[in-house]
Amino acid sequence: MALLFRAFYATAITGQFMINSRGVPTNAVQGFLKHMLTAIKHFQPSHVAVCWDMGSQTFRNEIYAEYKANRGEAPIEMMPQFDLAKEAVEAFDIPNIGLSGFEADDCIGTIAKAAMEHSHVYILTGDQDMLQLIEDQVSVVLLKKGYGNYEVHNPDSFYEWKGIVPRQMIDLKALMGDSADNYPGVKGIGEKTALKLLQQFESVEGILGNVHALSNSQRTKIEAAVEMLHLSRTLAEIKCDVPVSCSLEDASYGYNSDKVKALLDFHEFKTIQRII
């Protein structure tokens, strides 16, 4: 979903909605497919699956009503492209996975943890929240600006970058909060301070158990936000036990060229026709 929105805004900013002869905008879907196909060509995966958000309300809204409440409705030109994106993915015989009440992140985490028992998993995303899922058998590929520009992270590269281990990313977000997801964490604690605290005390629990060792300013801020700190940690953690699955057989990558051509021709995906 992050890649679909990224593709939409990359062209929508200049009014290039790529409206086909039936009046349907296709810029987001074509951009998403270009991201997906470029990554497949680059990484040569044996299996591929795509996860989607299934509506705006999830269990996180039930525990914190303001979660993502700062986000407005999707632009009208985006609305028909949600289903169209799933149709396009299906044409490539790639599973579309999503579950009402949970975010795509939770589905990704669940499938990645299951698949890493027998495969090396690469998660392609533009969202740094995914970094908490890094394991020896799970790499996170952050999509940088443009197409085909990737930053691949494993446990070693993540530690070199942040100075913490991937699971501590949850505590980092709990301390910092997340303006995009609309939860505050601890007001006045930014990334630099949060990283320093985690490097010293390892976790939220470690910090709370050593408040006497904090500076007066840090102690005051954290003690004033203990409840929100715990809540923010719950919101930040990706659930890896939701009731979704994806078998290797279903996700084996390969598609019927005629089926894909029919989709590209019908929806007039000219950008994809040129690269496939």
XYZ file of N, CA, C and O in Angstrom, residues 10 12 23 32 52 57 59 61 80 102 112 121 129 133 137 150 166 174 184 200 207 216:
88
model
N 3.756 10.486 -6.884
C 4.895 10.824 -7.740
C 4.445 11.450 -9.053
O 5.137 12.305 -9.618
N 0.814 12.332 -9.520
C -0.361 13.190 -9.276
C 0.042 14.630 -9.020
O -0.720 15.555 -9.321
N -12.082 6.396 -18.608
C -12.119 7.429 -17.583
C -11.568 7.005 -16.238
O -11.800 7.676 -15.229
N 3.001 1.322 -9.206
C 3.188 0.197 -8.296
C 3.738 -1.021 -9.037
O 4.676 -1.675 -8.577
N -1.876 -6.133 1.553
C -2.614 -4.873 1.489
C -3.295 -4.568 2.823
O -3.691 -5.478 3.546
N -9.820 0.915 9.620
C -10.020 0.571 11.029
C -9.387 -0.788 11.362
O -9.661 -1.789 10.695
N -7.408 -3.170 14.881
C -7.414 -3.329 16.339
C -6.684 -2.180 17.022
O -6.955 -1.868 18.194
N -6.974 0.988 16.330
C -7.963 2.047 16.566
C -8.823 1.749 17.784
O -9.315 2.667 18.447
N -10.608 4.309 -7.347
C -10.809 3.102 -8.169
C -9.554 2.260 -8.341
O -9.626 1.130 -8.841
N -6.645 -5.817 10.664
C -5.196 -5.789 10.809
C -4.595 -4.995 9.651
O -5.224 -4.804 8.609
N 6.230 -13.538 6.855
C 7.690 -13.563 6.866
C 8.221 -14.509 7.934
O 9.155 -15.285 7.692
N 13.776 -14.465 3.293
C 12.682 -13.561 2.947
C 13.213 -12.150 2.736
O 14.022 -11.652 3.537
N 8.958 1.108 9.445
C 8.363 0.274 10.496
C 8.762 -1.194 10.319
O 8.893 -1.942 11.289
N 11.289 -6.259 11.805
C 11.122 -7.653 11.397
C 12.424 -8.315 10.952
O 12.448 -9.520 10.682
N 17.264 -14.530 8.694
C 16.626 -15.030 7.479
C 15.608 -14.055 6.886
O 14.893 -14.407 5.953
N 17.696 0.635 -3.998
C 17.345 -0.127 -2.804
C 18.426 -0.022 -1.735
O 19.614 0.095 -2.036
N 17.291 -4.984 15.665
C 15.993 -4.709 15.033
C 14.799 -4.678 15.977
O 13.928 -3.807 15.848
N 8.256 3.663 20.274
C 7.479 3.943 21.481
C 7.950 5.246 22.134
O 7.141 6.054 22.606
N 1.928 9.984 20.045
C 2.984 10.915 20.444
C 4.233 10.305 21.051
O 5.280 10.958 21.077
N 21.846 2.298 26.130
C 22.281 2.205 27.528
C 21.417 1.247 28.343
O 21.938 0.452 29.139
N 14.577 1.305 30.738
C 14.620 2.751 31.001
C 13.775 3.086 32.228
O 14.223 3.824 33.128
N 17.537 15.045 34.725
C 16.276 15.564 35.272
C 15.249 15.794 34.179
O 14.063 15.486 34.340
